[in-house]
mmCIF file of C-alpha atoms and ligand atoms in Angstrom:
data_model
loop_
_atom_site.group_PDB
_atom_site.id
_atom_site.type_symbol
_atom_site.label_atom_id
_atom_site.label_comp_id
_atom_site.label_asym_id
_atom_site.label_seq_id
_atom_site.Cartn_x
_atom_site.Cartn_y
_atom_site.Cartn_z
ATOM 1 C CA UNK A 1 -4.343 89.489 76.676
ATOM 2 C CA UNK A 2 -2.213 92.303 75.576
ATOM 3 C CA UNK A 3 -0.136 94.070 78.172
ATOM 4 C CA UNK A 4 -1.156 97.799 77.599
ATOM 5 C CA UNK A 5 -5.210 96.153 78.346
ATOM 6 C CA UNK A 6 -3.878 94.698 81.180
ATOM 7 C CA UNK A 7 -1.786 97.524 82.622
ATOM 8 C CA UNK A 8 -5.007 99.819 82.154
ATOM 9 C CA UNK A 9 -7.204 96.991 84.324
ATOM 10 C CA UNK A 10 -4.777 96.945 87.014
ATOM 11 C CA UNK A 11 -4.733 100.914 87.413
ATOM 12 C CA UNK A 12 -8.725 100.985 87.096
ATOM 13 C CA UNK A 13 -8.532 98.282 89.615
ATOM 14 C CA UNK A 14 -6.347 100.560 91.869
ATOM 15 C CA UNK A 15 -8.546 103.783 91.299
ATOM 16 C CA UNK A 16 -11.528 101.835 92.606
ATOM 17 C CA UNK A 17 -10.106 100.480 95.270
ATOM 18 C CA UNK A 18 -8.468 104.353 95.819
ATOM 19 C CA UNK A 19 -12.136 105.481 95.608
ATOM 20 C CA UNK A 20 -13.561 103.180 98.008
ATOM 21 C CA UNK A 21 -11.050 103.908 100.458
ATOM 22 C CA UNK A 22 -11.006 107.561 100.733
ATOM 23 C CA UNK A 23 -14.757 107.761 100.538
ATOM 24 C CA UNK A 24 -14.546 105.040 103.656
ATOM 25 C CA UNK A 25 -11.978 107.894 105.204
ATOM 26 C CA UNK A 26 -14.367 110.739 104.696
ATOM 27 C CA UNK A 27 -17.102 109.005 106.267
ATOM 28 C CA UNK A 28 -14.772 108.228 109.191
ATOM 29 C CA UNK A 29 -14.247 111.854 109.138
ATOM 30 C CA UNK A 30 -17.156 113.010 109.119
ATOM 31 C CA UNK A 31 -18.895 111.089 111.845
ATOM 32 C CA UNK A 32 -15.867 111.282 113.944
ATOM 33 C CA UNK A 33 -15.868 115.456 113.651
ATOM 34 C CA UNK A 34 -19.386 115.621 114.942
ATOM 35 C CA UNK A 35 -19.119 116.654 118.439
ATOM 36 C CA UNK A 36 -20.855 114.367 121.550
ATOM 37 C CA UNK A 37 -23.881 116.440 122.816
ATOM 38 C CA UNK A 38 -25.670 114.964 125.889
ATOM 39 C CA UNK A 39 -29.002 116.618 126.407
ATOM 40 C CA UNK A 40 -30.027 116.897 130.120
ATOM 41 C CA UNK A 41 -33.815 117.267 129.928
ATOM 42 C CA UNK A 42 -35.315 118.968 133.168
ATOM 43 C CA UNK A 43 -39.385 119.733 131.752
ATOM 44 C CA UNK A 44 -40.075 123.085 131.166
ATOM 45 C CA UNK A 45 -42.492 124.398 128.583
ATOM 46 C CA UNK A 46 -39.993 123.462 126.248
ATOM 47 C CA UNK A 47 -41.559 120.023 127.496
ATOM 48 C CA UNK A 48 -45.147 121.273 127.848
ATOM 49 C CA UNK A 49 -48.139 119.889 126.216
ATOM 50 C CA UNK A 50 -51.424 121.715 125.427
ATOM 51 C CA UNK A 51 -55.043 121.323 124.951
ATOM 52 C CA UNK A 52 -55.067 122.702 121.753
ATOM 53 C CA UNK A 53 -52.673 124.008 118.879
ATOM 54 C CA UNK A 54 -54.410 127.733 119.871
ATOM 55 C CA UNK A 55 -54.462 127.907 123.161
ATOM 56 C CA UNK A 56 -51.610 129.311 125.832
ATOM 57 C CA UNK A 57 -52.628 127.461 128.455
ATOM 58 C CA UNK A 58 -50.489 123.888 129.059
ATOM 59 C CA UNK A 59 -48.761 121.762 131.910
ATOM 60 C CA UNK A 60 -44.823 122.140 131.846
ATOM 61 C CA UNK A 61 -42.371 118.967 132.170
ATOM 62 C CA UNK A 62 -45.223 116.479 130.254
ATOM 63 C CA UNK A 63 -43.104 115.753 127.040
ATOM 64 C CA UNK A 64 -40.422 112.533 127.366
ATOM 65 C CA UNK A 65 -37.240 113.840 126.163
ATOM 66 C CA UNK A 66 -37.270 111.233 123.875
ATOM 67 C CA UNK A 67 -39.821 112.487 122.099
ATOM 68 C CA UNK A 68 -38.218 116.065 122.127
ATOM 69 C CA UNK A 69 -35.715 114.762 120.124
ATOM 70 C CA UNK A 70 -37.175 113.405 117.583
ATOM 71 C CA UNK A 71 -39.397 116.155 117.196
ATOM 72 C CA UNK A 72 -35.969 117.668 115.827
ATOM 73 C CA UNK A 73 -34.289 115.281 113.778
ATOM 74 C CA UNK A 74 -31.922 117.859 112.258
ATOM 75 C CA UNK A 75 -29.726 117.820 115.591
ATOM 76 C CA UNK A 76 -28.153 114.645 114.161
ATOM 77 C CA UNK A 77 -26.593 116.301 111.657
ATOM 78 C CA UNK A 78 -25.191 118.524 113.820
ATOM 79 C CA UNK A 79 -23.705 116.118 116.686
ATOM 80 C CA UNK A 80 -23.854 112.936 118.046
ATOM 81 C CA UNK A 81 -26.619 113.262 120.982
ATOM 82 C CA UNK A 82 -27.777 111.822 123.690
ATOM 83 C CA UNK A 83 -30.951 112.291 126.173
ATOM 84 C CA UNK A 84 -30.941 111.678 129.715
ATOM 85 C CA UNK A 85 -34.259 112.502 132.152
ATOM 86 C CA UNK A 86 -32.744 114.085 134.828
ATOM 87 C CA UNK A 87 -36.180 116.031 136.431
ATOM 88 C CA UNK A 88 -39.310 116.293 135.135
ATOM 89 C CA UNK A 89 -40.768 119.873 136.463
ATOM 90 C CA UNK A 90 -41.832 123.152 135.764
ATOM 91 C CA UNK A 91 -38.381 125.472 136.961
ATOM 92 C CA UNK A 92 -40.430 127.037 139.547
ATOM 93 C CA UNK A 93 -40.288 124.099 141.320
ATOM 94 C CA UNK A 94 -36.411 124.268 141.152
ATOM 95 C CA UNK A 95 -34.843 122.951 144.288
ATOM 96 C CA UNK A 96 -30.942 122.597 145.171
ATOM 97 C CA UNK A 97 -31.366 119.692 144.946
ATOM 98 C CA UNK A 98 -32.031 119.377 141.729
ATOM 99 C CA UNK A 99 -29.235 121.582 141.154
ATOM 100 C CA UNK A 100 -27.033 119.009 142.865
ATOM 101 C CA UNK A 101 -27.976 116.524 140.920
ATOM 102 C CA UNK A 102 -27.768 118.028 137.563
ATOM 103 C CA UNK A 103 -24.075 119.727 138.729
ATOM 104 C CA UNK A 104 -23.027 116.238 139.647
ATOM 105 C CA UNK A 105 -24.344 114.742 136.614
ATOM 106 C CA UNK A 106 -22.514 117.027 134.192
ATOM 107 C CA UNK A 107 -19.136 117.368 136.141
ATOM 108 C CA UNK A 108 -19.525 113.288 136.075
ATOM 109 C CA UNK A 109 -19.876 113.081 132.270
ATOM 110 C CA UNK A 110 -17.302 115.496 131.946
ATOM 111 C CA UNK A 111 -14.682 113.831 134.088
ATOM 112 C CA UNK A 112 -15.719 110.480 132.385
ATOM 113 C CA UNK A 113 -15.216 112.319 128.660
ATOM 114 C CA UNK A 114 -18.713 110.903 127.667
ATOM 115 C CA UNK A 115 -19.824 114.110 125.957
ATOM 116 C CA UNK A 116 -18.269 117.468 124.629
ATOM 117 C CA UNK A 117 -20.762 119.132 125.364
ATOM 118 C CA UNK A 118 -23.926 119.375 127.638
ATOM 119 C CA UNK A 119 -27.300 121.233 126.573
ATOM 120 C CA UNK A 120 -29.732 121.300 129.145
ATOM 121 C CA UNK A 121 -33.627 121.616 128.565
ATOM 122 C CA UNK A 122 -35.030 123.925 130.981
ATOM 123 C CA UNK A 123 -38.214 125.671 132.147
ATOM 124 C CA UNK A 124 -38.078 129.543 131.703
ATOM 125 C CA UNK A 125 -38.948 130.723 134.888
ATOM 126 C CA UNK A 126 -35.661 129.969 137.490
ATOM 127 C CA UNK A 127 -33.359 128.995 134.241
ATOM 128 C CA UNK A 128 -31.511 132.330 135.292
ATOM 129 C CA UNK A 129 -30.731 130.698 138.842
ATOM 130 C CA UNK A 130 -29.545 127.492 137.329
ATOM 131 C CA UNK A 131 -27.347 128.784 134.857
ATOM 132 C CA UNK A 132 -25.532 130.813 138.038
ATOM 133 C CA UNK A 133 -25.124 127.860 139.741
ATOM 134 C CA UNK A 134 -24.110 125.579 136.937
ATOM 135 C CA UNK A 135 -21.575 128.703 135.708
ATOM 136 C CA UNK A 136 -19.915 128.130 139.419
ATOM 137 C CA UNK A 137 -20.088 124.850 140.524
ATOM 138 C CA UNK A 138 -19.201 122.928 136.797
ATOM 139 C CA UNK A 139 -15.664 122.239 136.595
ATOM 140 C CA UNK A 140 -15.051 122.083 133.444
ATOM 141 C CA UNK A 141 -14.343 124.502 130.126
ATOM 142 C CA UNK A 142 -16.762 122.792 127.816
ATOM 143 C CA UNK A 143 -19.390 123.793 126.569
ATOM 144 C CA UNK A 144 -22.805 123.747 128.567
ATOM 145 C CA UNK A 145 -26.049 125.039 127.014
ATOM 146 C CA UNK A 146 -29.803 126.325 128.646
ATOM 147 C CA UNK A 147 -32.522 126.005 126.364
ATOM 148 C CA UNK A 148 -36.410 126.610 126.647
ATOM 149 C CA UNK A 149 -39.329 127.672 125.441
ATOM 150 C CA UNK A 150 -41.901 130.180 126.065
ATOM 151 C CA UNK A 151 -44.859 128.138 124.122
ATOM 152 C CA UNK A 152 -45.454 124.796 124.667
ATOM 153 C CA UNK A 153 -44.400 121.822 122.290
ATOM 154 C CA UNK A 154 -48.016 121.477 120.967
ATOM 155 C CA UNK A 155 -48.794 125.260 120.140
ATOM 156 C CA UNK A 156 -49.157 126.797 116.633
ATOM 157 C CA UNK A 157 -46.341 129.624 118.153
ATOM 158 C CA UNK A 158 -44.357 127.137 119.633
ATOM 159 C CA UNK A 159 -40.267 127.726 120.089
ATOM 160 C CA UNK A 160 -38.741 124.900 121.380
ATOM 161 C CA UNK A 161 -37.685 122.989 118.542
ATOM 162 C CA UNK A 162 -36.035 126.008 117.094
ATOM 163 C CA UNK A 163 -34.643 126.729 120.372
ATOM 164 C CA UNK A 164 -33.454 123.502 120.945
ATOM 165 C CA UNK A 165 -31.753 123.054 117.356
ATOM 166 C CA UNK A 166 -30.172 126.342 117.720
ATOM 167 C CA UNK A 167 -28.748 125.211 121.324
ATOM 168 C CA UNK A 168 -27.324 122.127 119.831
ATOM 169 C CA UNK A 169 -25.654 124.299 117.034
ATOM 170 C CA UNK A 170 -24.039 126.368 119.747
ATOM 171 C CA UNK A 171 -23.224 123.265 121.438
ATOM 172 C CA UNK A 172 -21.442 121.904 118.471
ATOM 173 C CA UNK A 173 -19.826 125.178 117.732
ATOM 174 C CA UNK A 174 -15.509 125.148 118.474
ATOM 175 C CA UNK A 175 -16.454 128.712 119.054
ATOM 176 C CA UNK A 176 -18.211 127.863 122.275
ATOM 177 C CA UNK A 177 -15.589 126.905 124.146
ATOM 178 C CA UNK A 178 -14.370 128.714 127.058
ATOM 179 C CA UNK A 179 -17.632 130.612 127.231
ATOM 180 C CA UNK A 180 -19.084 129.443 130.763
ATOM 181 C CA UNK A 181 -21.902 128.292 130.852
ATOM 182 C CA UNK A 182 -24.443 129.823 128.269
ATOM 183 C CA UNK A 183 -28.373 130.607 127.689
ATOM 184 C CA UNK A 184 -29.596 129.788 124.271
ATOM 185 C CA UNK A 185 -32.936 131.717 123.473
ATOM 186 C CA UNK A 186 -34.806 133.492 120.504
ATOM 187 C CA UNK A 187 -31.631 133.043 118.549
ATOM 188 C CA UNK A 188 -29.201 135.235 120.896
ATOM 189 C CA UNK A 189 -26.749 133.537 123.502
ATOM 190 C CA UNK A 190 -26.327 135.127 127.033
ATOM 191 C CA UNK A 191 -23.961 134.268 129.479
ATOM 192 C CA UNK A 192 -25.369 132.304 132.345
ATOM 193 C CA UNK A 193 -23.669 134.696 134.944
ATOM 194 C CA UNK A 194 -25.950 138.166 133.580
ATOM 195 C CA UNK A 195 -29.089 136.560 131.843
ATOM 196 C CA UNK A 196 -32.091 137.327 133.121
ATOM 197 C CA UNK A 197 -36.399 136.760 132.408
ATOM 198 C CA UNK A 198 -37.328 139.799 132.202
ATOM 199 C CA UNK A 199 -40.991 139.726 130.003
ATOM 200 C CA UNK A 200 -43.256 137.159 131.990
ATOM 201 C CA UNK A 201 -45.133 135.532 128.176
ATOM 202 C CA UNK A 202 -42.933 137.175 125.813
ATOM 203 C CA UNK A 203 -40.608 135.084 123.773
ATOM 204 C CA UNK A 204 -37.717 137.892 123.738
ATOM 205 C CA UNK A 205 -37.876 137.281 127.425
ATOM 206 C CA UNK A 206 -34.299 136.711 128.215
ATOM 207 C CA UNK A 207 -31.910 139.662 128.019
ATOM 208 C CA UNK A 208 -28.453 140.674 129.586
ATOM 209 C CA UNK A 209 -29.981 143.913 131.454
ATOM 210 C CA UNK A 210 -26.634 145.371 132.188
ATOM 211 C CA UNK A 211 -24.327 144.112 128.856
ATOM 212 C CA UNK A 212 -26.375 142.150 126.581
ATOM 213 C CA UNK A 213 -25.876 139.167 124.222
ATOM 214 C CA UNK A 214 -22.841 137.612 123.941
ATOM 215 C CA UNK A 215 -23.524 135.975 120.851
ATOM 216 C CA UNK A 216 -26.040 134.883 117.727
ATOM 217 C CA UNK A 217 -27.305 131.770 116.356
ATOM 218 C CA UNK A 218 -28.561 132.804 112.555
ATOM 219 C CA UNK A 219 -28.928 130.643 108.752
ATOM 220 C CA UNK A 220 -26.907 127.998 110.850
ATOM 221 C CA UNK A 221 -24.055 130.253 112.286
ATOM 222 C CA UNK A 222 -22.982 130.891 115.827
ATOM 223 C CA UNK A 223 -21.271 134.440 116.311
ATOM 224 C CA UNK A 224 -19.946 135.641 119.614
ATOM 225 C CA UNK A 225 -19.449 138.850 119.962
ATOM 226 C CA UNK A 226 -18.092 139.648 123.669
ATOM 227 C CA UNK A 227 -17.312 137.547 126.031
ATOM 228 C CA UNK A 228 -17.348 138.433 129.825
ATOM 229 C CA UNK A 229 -13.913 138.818 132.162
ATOM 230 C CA UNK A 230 -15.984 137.932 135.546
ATOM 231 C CA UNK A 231 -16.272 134.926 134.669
ATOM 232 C CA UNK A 232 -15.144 132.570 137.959
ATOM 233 C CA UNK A 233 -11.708 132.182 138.282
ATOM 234 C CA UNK A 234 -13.078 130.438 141.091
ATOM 235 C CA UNK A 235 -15.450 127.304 141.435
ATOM 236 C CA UNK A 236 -17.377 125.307 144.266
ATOM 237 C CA UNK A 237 -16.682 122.367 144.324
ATOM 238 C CA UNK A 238 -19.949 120.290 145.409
ATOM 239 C CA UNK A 239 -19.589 117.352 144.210
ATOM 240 C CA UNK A 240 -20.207 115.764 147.522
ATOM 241 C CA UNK A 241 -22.449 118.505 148.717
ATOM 242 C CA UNK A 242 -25.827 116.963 149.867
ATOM 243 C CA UNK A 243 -27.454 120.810 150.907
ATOM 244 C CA UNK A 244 -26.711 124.318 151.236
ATOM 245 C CA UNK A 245 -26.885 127.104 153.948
ATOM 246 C CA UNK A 246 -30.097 128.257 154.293
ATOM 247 C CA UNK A 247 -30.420 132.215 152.540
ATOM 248 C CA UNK A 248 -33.495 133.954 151.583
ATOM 249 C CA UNK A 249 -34.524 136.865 150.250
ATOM 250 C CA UNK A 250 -36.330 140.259 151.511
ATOM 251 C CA UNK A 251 -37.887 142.765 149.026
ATOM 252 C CA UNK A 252 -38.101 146.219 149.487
ATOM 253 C CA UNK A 253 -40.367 149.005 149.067
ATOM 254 C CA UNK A 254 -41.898 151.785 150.560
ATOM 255 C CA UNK A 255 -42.867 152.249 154.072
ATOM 256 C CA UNK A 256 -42.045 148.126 154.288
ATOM 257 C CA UNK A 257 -42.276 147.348 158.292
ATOM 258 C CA UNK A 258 -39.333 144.925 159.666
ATOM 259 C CA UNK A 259 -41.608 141.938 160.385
ATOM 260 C CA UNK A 260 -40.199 139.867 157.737
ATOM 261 C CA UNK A 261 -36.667 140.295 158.504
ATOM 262 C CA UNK A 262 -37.533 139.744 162.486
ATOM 263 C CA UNK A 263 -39.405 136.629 161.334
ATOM 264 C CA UNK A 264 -36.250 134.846 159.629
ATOM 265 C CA UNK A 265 -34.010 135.769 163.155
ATOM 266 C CA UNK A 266 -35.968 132.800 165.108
ATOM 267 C CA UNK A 267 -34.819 130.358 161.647
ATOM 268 C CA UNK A 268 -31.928 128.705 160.867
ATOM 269 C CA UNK A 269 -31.079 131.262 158.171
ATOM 270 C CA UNK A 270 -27.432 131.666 157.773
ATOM 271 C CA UNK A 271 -28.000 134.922 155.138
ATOM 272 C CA UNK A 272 -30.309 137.240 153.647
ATOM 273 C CA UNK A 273 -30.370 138.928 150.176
ATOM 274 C CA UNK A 274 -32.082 142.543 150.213
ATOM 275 C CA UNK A 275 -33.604 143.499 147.062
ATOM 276 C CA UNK A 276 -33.510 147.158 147.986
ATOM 277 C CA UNK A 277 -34.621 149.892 146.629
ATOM 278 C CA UNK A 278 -32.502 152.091 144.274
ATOM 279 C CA UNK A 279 -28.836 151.897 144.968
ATOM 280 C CA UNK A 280 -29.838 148.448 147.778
ATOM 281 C CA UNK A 281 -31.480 150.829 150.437
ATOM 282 C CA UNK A 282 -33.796 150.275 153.274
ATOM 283 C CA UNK A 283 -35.981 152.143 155.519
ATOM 284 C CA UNK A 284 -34.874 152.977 158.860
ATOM 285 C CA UNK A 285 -37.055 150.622 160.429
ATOM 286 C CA UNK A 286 -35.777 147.345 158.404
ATOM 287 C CA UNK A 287 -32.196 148.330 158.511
ATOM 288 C CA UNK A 288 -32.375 147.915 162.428
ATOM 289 C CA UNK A 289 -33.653 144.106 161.482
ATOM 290 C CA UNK A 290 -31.230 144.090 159.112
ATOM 291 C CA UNK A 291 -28.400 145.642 161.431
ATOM 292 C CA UNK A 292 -29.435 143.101 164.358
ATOM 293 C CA UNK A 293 -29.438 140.086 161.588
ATOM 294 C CA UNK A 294 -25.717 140.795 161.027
ATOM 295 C CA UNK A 295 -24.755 140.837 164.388
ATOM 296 C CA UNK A 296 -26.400 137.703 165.077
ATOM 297 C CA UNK A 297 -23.783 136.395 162.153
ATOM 298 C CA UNK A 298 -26.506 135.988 159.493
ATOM 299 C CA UNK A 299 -24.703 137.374 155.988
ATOM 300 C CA UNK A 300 -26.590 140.787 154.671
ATOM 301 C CA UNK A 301 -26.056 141.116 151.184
ATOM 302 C CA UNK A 302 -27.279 144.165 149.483
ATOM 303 C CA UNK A 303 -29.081 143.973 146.200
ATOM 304 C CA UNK A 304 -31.627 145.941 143.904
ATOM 305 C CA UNK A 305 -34.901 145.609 143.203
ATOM 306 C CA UNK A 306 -34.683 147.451 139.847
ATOM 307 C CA UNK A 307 -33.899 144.813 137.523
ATOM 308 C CA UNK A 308 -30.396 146.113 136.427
ATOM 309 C CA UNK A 309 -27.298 147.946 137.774
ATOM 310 C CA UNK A 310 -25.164 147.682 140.305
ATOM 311 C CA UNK A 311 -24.958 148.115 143.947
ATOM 312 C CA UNK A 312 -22.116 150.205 145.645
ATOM 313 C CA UNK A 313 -20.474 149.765 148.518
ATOM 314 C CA UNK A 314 -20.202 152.631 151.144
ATOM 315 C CA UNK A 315 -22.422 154.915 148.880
ATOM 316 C CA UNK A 316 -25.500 155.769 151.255
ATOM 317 C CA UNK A 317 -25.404 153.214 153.379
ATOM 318 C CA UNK A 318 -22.322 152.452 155.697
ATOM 319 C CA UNK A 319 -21.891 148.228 155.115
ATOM 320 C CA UNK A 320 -18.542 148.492 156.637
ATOM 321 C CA UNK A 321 -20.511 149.706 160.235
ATOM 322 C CA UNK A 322 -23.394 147.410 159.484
ATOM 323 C CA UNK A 323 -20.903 143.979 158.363
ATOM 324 C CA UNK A 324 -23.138 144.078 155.206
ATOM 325 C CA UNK A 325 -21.652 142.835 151.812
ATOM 326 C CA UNK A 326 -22.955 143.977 148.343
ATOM 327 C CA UNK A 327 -24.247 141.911 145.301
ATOM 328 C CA UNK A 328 -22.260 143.994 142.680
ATOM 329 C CA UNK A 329 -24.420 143.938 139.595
ATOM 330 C CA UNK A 330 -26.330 140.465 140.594
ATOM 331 C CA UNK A 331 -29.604 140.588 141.104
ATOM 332 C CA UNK A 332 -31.005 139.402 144.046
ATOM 333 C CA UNK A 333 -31.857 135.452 142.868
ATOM 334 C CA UNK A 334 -28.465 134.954 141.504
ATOM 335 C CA UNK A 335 -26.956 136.857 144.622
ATOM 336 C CA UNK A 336 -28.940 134.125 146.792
ATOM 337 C CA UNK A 337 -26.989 131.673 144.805
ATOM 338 C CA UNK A 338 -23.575 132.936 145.337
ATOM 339 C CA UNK A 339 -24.001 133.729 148.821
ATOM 340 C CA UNK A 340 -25.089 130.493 149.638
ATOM 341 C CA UNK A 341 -22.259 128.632 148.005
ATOM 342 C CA UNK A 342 -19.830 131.273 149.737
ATOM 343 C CA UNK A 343 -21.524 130.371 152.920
ATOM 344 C CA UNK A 344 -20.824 126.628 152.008
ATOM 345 C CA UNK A 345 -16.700 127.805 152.528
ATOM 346 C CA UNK A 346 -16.622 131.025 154.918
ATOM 347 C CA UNK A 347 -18.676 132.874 157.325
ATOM 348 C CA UNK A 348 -15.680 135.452 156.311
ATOM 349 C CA UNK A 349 -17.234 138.692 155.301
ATOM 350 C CA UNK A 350 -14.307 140.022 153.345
ATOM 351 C CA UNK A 351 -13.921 136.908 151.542
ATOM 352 C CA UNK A 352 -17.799 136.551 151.064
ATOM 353 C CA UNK A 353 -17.440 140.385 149.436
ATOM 354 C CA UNK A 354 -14.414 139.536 147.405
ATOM 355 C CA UNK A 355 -16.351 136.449 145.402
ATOM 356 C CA UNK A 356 -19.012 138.876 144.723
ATOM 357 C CA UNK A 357 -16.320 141.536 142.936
ATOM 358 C CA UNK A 358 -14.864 138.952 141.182
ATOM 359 C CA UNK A 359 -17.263 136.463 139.558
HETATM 360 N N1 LIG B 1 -43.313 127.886 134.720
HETATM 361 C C1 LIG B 1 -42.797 126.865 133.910
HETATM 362 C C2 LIG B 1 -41.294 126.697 134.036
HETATM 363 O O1 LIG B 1 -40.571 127.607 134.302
HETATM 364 C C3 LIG B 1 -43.111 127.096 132.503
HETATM 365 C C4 LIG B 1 -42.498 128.351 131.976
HETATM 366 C C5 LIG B 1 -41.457 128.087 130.944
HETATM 367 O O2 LIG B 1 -40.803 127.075 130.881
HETATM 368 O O3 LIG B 1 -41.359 128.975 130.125
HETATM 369 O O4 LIG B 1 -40.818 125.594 133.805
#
């Protein structure tokens, strides 16, 4: 064999070889960049099944999340996921514990550096409560996604795959870290902190009354656009937390008569969030309930009933007399939430009314 034929098999030898390397190195590449997304399925009617492909009416929390998945194979392109059942219900019947469980779960994966990120698949009704507690009991910065549906999985309308693809982009996104914990829906992201239902069938439900989206999921994008400054500096730390203080919640409205408020004073209840009218107020008649509640120790925290706004202290009603805190610009389910893990801490009213300015 001549040695110029020779030298030219060797170096198409070595290109080959070359070849087969770096496309071995991209592939490497390429399945190692895809980020580790563990999906947390709760039910929901992201998990509800129908009758029929026409008809609204369904039963949330029926659909595996198994079978959610693969009813959206393109999330594998986008990261490397995993589903884990932790409920099976429809978010009204959201408890704390629950929430435990799921806060646990996530700070556990987390701290174990199973996942980079954490979607969770949610109903639509109390998803506003769970990103609240999530956004202040997770302690970590990555990324943690809600995601729902307003139709059910088996209805001609039906959101939730698109919903849930678009939460795993977000997931996914480098862009999302940092951001708290986040509400994917109808292609907008909302921090968990201000998002609230505000449309009860609609599936532009979920808004941010007071500042809006934070963000957009579009043609395969994720674009934030603000991001807030209250989120927590501080966290809660239940981890080992097995319950909360007890705290409910009054509403207000004309010519409202104290019973309610009197009822709760022969309970265990350790605080009470007033959706009040306007600016937080009351009626004469509930604010002496609501006076003798605070003396007794329980925590008054004003809130609104109007859906948006915030609540200022001193204004028209005297809290520093009365030992009552305000909500700030919470409304009066995520207030519940706050109070309750403040009350898990302190019985402190100045410290209660400090975490309230600054998360
Ligand atoms: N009420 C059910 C729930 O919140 C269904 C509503 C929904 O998911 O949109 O889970």
């Amino acid at each position: 064999m001549n040695n110029s034929i020779l030298k030219k098999g060797v170096l198409v030898l070595f290109m080959f070889v070359l070849g087969l390397q770096t496309q071995a190195q991209t592939k490497n590449i390429t399945t190692k960049a895809l980020p580790r997304v563990t999906i947390l399925a709760t039910g929901g009617t992201i998990a509800g099944s129908g009758e029929s492909a026409t008809k609204a009416a369904y039963t949330a929390g029926k659909v595996p999340i198994d079978i959610l998945l693969s009813a959206v194979p393109q999330i594998h392109d986008l990261a490397k996921v995993k589903g884990e059942q932790i409920a099976q219900i429809g978010s009204q019947d959201m408890s704390v514990e629950v929430w435990l469980k799921l806060s646990k779960r996530i700070n556990e994966i987390f701290k174990e550096n199973s996942a980079d990120a954490i979607v969770i698949t949610h109903g639509t009704d109390t998803m506003e409560e769970t990103a609240t507690f999530l956004d202040l009991t997770v302690m970590f910065d990555k990324p943690v996604i809600l995601v729902g549906a307003m139709r059910p999985s088996t209805a001609m309308s039906q959101d939730g795959n698109k919903n849930l693809l678009d939460a795993v982009m977000v997931a996914a996104s480098p862009n999302s870290k940092d951001k708290g914990v986040v509400v994917v829906m109808n292609e907008l992201v909302f921090d968990g902190r201000d998002v609230t239902k505000t449309i009860t069938t609609s599936t532009s439900t979920f808004q941010s009354r007071n500042f809006g989206p934070i963000g957009l999921v579009y043609d395969g994008k994720v674009s934030y656009y603000y991001q807030s400054l209250r989120n927590p500096v501080k966290k809660f730390d239940v981890t080992k937390t097995t319950s909360l203080p007890q705290v409910e919640i009054i509403y207000g409205y004309a010519d409202a008569s104290p019973v309610t408020v009197d009822a709760l004073l022969t309970t265990n209840v350790k605080g009470i969030v007033y959706a009040g009218m306007g600016n937080g107020n009351f009626n004469a008649a509930v604010g002496k309930s609501l006076e003798n509640a605070s003396k007794k120790g329980i925590i008054v925290c004003r809130s609104n009933r109007a859906g948006s706004g915030r609540i200022t202290l001193l204004n028209e009603v005297d809290d520093a007399a009365l030992g009552f805190v305000v909500g700030d610009d919470l409304n009066p389910q995520k207030s519940r939430i706050l109070l309750m893990l403040s009350l898990m801490e302190t019985s402190d009213r100045a410290k209660i009314q400090s975490n309230f300015f600054k998360y």
